[in-house]
Coordinates of C-alpha atoms in Angstrom, one line a residue:
M22 CA -3.0 23.3 -65.7
V23 CA -2.1 20.2 -65.7
S24 CA 1.2 20.3 -65.7
R25 CA 1.5 23.4 -63.1
I26 CA -1.0 20.3 -60.7
F27 CA 1.7 17.8 -61.5
A28 CA 5.0 20.5 -60.6
W29 CA 3.1 21.6 -57.0
V30 CA 2.4 17.7 -56.4
A31 CA 5.6 17.0 -57.3
G32 CA 7.0 19.8 -54.9
F33 CA 5.1 18.8 -52.5
L34 CA 6.7 15.7 -52.4
I35 CA 9.8 16.7 -52.6
V36 CA 9.3 19.0 -49.5
G37 CA 7.9 16.1 -47.3
V38 CA 10.9 13.6 -48.7
F39 CA 13.2 16.2 -47.2
T40 CA 11.5 17.1 -44.1
I41 CA 11.4 12.7 -43.4
A42 CA 14.9 12.8 -44.3
T43 CA 16.1 15.5 -42.2
F44 CA 14.2 15.3 -39.1
L45 CA 13.1 11.2 -38.7
P46 CA 16.8 10.3 -37.1
D47 CA 15.9 13.0 -34.1
L48 CA 12.3 11.5 -34.1
L49 CA 13.5 8.0 -34.0
R50 CA 16.2 8.5 -31.5
G51 CA 13.5 10.8 -28.6
Y52 CA 12.0 7.7 -29.2
V53 CA 13.9 5.5 -28.6
D54 CA 15.8 7.6 -25.2
V55 CA 12.1 7.6 -23.5
A56 CA 11.6 4.2 -24.2
A57 CA 15.1 3.0 -22.7
A58 CA 14.2 5.4 -19.5
Q59 CA 11.3 3.9 -18.9
A60 CA 12.8 0.7 -19.6
E61 CA 15.2 1.4 -17.0
V62 CA 12.7 2.2 -14.0
S63 CA 11.3 -0.5 -11.9
S64 CA 7.8 -0.9 -11.5
G65 CA 8.7 -0.3 -7.7
Q66 CA 10.1 3.1 -8.5
R67 CA 6.9 4.5 -10.8
V68 CA 4.4 3.5 -8.0
Y69 CA 6.5 5.2 -5.0
E70 CA 6.8 8.4 -7.7
I71 CA 3.5 8.3 -8.2
Y72 CA 1.8 7.7 -5.1
C73 CA 5.1 8.0 -2.5
V74 CA 7.6 11.0 -3.7
G75 CA 5.5 13.8 -2.4
C76 CA 5.7 13.2 0.9
H77 CA 8.5 11.0 1.9
G78 CA 10.7 13.1 -1.0
A79 CA 12.7 11.4 -4.4
S80 CA 15.9 10.0 -2.4
G81 CA 13.6 8.5 0.3
D82 CA 14.7 11.6 3.1
G83 CA 11.0 11.8 4.0
N84 CA 11.8 15.5 2.6
G85 CA 9.2 15.8 0.0
T86 CA 7.4 18.8 -1.0
A87 CA 4.5 18.3 1.3
A88 CA 6.7 17.1 4.2
E89 CA 7.3 21.2 5.2
F90 CA 3.0 21.4 6.0
L91 CA 2.8 18.2 7.8
I92 CA 2.9 18.2 11.7
I93 CA 3.6 14.5 11.8
K94 CA 6.8 14.5 9.2
P95 CA 7.0 11.8 7.0
R96 CA 9.5 8.6 7.4
N97 CA 13.1 8.7 6.5
F98 CA 13.8 6.0 4.9
V99 CA 17.3 6.6 4.6
D100 CA 17.8 6.7 7.9
G101 CA 15.0 7.6 10.1
A102 CA 13.6 5.3 12.7
F103 CA 11.0 3.1 12.6
K104 CA 7.8 2.9 14.2
F105 CA 5.3 0.6 13.5
F106 CA 5.8 -3.2 14.3
H107 CA 1.9 -4.4 13.5
Y108 CA 3.3 -8.5 14.2
G109 CA 5.3 -7.9 17.2
E110 CA 8.6 -7.8 15.5
S111 CA 11.5 -6.6 17.8
G112 CA 12.8 -4.4 15.5
P113 CA 14.6 -2.1 14.4
Y114 CA 13.2 -2.8 11.1
P115 CA 9.5 -4.3 10.3
T116 CA 9.0 -7.0 8.7
D117 CA 7.7 -7.5 4.5
A118 CA 4.2 -8.6 6.2
S119 CA 3.9 -4.8 8.6
L120 CA 5.0 -2.9 5.6
T121 CA 2.6 -4.3 3.8
L122 CA -0.3 -3.7 6.4
T123 CA 1.4 0.2 6.8
I124 CA 1.2 0.1 2.6
R125 CA -2.2 -1.1 2.8
N126 CA -3.8 0.5 5.3
G127 CA -2.2 3.7 5.8
L128 CA -1.4 5.2 9.6
P129 CA -4.4 6.9 11.2
G130 CA -3.6 9.8 12.6
S131 CA -1.1 11.0 10.5
A132 CA -0.8 12.2 6.9
M133 CA -0.2 8.4 5.4
P134 CA -3.1 7.3 3.5
A135 CA -4.1 3.9 2.7
F136 CA -3.4 2.7 -0.6
P137 CA -6.0 -0.5 -0.9
L138 CA -6.5 -0.6 -4.3
L139 CA -2.6 -1.3 -5.3
S140 CA -2.1 -4.9 -7.0
E141 CA -0.2 -7.1 -5.0
Q142 CA 2.9 -7.0 -7.4
E143 CA 2.9 -2.9 -7.0
V144 CA 3.1 -3.7 -3.2
T145 CA 5.6 -6.1 -3.4
D146 CA 7.4 -3.6 -5.8
V147 CA 7.2 -0.4 -4.0
R148 CA 7.8 -2.1 -1.0
S149 CA 11.2 -3.5 -2.1
Y150 CA 11.9 -0.5 -3.6
I151 CA 11.5 1.5 0.2
K152 CA 13.6 -0.7 1.3
S153 CA 16.8 -0.3 -1.2
F154 CA 17.1 3.3 0.3
R155 CA 18.3 2.4 3.4
A156 CA 21.8 3.5 4.5
G157 CA 23.9 -0.1 4.7
G158 CA 20.9 -2.1 3.0
W159 CA 18.0 -4.0 4.7
P160 CA 18.8 -6.8 6.5
S161 CA 17.1 -9.8 5.9
E162 CA 14.2 -11.4 7.8
T163 CA 16.1 -14.1 8.8
A164 CA 19.2 -12.1 10.1
G165 CA 17.4 -12.0 14.0
T166 CA 15.9 -8.9 13.9
T167 CA 12.4 -10.1 13.5
T168 CA 12.6 -13.4 15.5
A169 CA 10.9 -11.9 18.8
A170 CA 7.7 -13.6 20.1
A171 CA 4.8 -12.3 19.3
V172 CA 3.5 -8.7 21.8
P173 CA 0.5 -9.5 24.0
I174 CA -2.1 -7.0 23.2
E175 CA -3.5 -5.4 25.9
G176 CA -7.0 -4.8 27.6
T177 CA -9.7 -6.3 28.4
T178 CA -12.8 -4.4 27.0
A179 CA -14.0 -5.1 23.6
E180 CA -13.3 -1.5 23.3
E181 CA -9.8 -2.0 24.3
L182 CA -9.1 -4.4 22.0
F183 CA -10.4 -3.1 19.1
Q184 CA -8.5 -0.3 19.8
N185 CA -5.3 -1.6 20.9
A186 CA -5.2 -4.5 18.1
T187 CA -5.5 -1.7 15.4
C188 CA -8.8 -3.1 13.9
F189 CA -10.1 0.4 13.8
A190 CA -7.2 1.2 11.1
C191 CA -9.6 -1.1 8.2
H192 CA -12.8 -1.8 10.0
Q193 CA -16.0 0.7 10.2
L194 CA -17.8 -0.1 13.2
D195 CA -20.7 1.9 14.0
A196 CA -20.5 1.5 17.8
L197 CA -17.2 2.8 18.7
G198 CA -17.3 5.3 15.9
T199 CA -14.5 4.0 13.3
V200 CA -14.8 4.3 10.2
G201 CA -11.8 2.5 8.7
G202 CA -12.2 1.7 4.8
V203 CA -10.2 -0.7 3.8
G204 CA -12.0 -4.4 5.0
P205 CA -15.6 -5.3 5.6
N206 CA -17.8 -3.0 7.6
L207 CA -18.4 -4.7 10.6
S208 CA -21.5 -2.4 12.2
D209 CA -23.8 -5.4 11.4
V210 CA -21.3 -8.5 11.3
G211 CA -23.1 -10.3 13.6
S212 CA -26.4 -10.6 10.8
R213 CA -24.2 -11.9 8.6
R214 CA -22.0 -14.0 10.3
T215 CA -21.9 -16.8 13.3
A216 CA -20.6 -16.0 16.2
D217 CA -18.1 -19.3 15.1
E218 CA -17.3 -17.7 11.7
I219 CA -16.5 -14.4 13.5
R220 CA -14.1 -16.5 15.5
Q221 CA -12.4 -18.3 12.7
S222 CA -11.7 -14.7 11.4
I223 CA -9.8 -13.7 13.6
V224 CA -7.5 -16.4 14.6
D225 CA -7.9 -17.8 11.0
P226 CA -8.4 -14.4 8.7
A227 CA -6.8 -16.2 5.7
A228 CA -9.3 -18.7 5.5
V229 CA -12.3 -17.1 4.2
I230 CA -12.1 -13.8 2.2
A231 CA -14.6 -11.6 1.8
E232 CA -16.2 -10.6 -1.5
S233 CA -16.4 -6.8 -1.1
C234 CA -14.6 -3.9 1.0
P235 CA -15.4 -0.4 0.7
T236 CA -13.2 0.4 -2.4
G237 CA -13.3 -3.3 -4.4
P238 CA -12.4 -6.7 -3.5
C239 CA -11.2 -7.6 -0.3
P240 CA -7.0 -7.1 -0.4
L241 CA -5.2 -10.5 0.8
N242 CA -2.9 -10.9 2.9
T243 CA -3.9 -7.3 4.8
M244 CA -4.9 -8.8 7.8
P245 CA -2.6 -9.9 10.8
K246 CA -2.4 -13.6 11.1
N247 CA -1.2 -13.9 14.7
F248 CA -3.9 -12.3 16.9
S249 CA -4.5 -16.5 17.9
E250 CA -0.6 -15.6 19.6
R251 CA -1.3 -12.3 20.0
L252 CA -4.7 -12.4 22.4
T253 CA -5.4 -14.9 25.2
E254 CA -8.4 -17.2 25.0
E255 CA -10.3 -14.8 26.7
Q256 CA -9.8 -11.6 25.1
I257 CA -10.7 -13.5 21.7
N258 CA -14.1 -14.5 23.4
T259 CA -14.3 -10.6 24.4
L260 CA -14.1 -9.6 21.4
V261 CA -16.7 -12.6 19.4
Q262 CA -19.5 -11.6 21.5
F263 CA -18.8 -8.1 21.0
L264 CA -19.0 -8.3 17.2
F265 CA -21.8 -10.7 17.2
E266 CA -23.9 -8.7 18.7
Q267 CA -23.4 -5.6 16.1
K268 CA -26.6 -6.7 13.9

C-alpha cells in the first residue's frame, strides 16, 4: 500500500514538473509582454484612455464612440479649432492654464464634464498627451500665440459679471441658481469671509486656498489669476459687495 501511494505521489510530481517545464516559458513571456506594454504607455495616455477616449477618440479626432450621440461635438484635437480661452489668450491655441481649467472644470452647456479629482500630475500628463495629437505640433507659449493683453470682462451688475467671468462653472450660488461643484459654495460666503477676504480671493486667488470643496480638497491653480487685469475696480467692488451680502 505504501509503495502504491509513493508511486502515485511520484507520478504527480513528474506530471507537475513536466507541466511547469512546458508552460512556464509562455507564462513568463506573457507577463513580460504585458509589463513591457504597460511601461510603454505614458501616464497621460492612461488618463486619456480612461476618461477621454470615449468622446474624443483614440486618435484625438473627436470621433469617439459616444460622439455620434452628442449635439455639441467633442473637440477635435488633431486639426479642429479651439474655442475656449479662459485667460484672454489671442489664440489659436489655449495656454496650459486654460487647458487645465477646462479639464478641471469642464464646459457647462456641453458634454465635457469636470475632473476635479485628477491629481496635478495627471492633469499635466494628460494635457501634454492631448497636445501631442495636434497636426504639425503644438507651439510653445513663447511663440507669440498667447501674449495678447488680457481681454476685459463685460458687465455692470453682479449677475452679469458672475456669468461673464464664468464663475458659475465652479461655484454654487443659490441667489443666481448656479450649481458649479468644483469650487467652494458661495451661497453664504458673506457669513464666512470679510469683504476684504472676498476681494483678495478675486484678485489673488492663490493667496489662500479653501480647505475643502464639494468633491474634497480644493484643487490648486484652478481659479484664473488675472481677474485684477480683466475687471475694473468698479466691477470688482460690485462683485465684492454682492458676495458679501450672501449670508
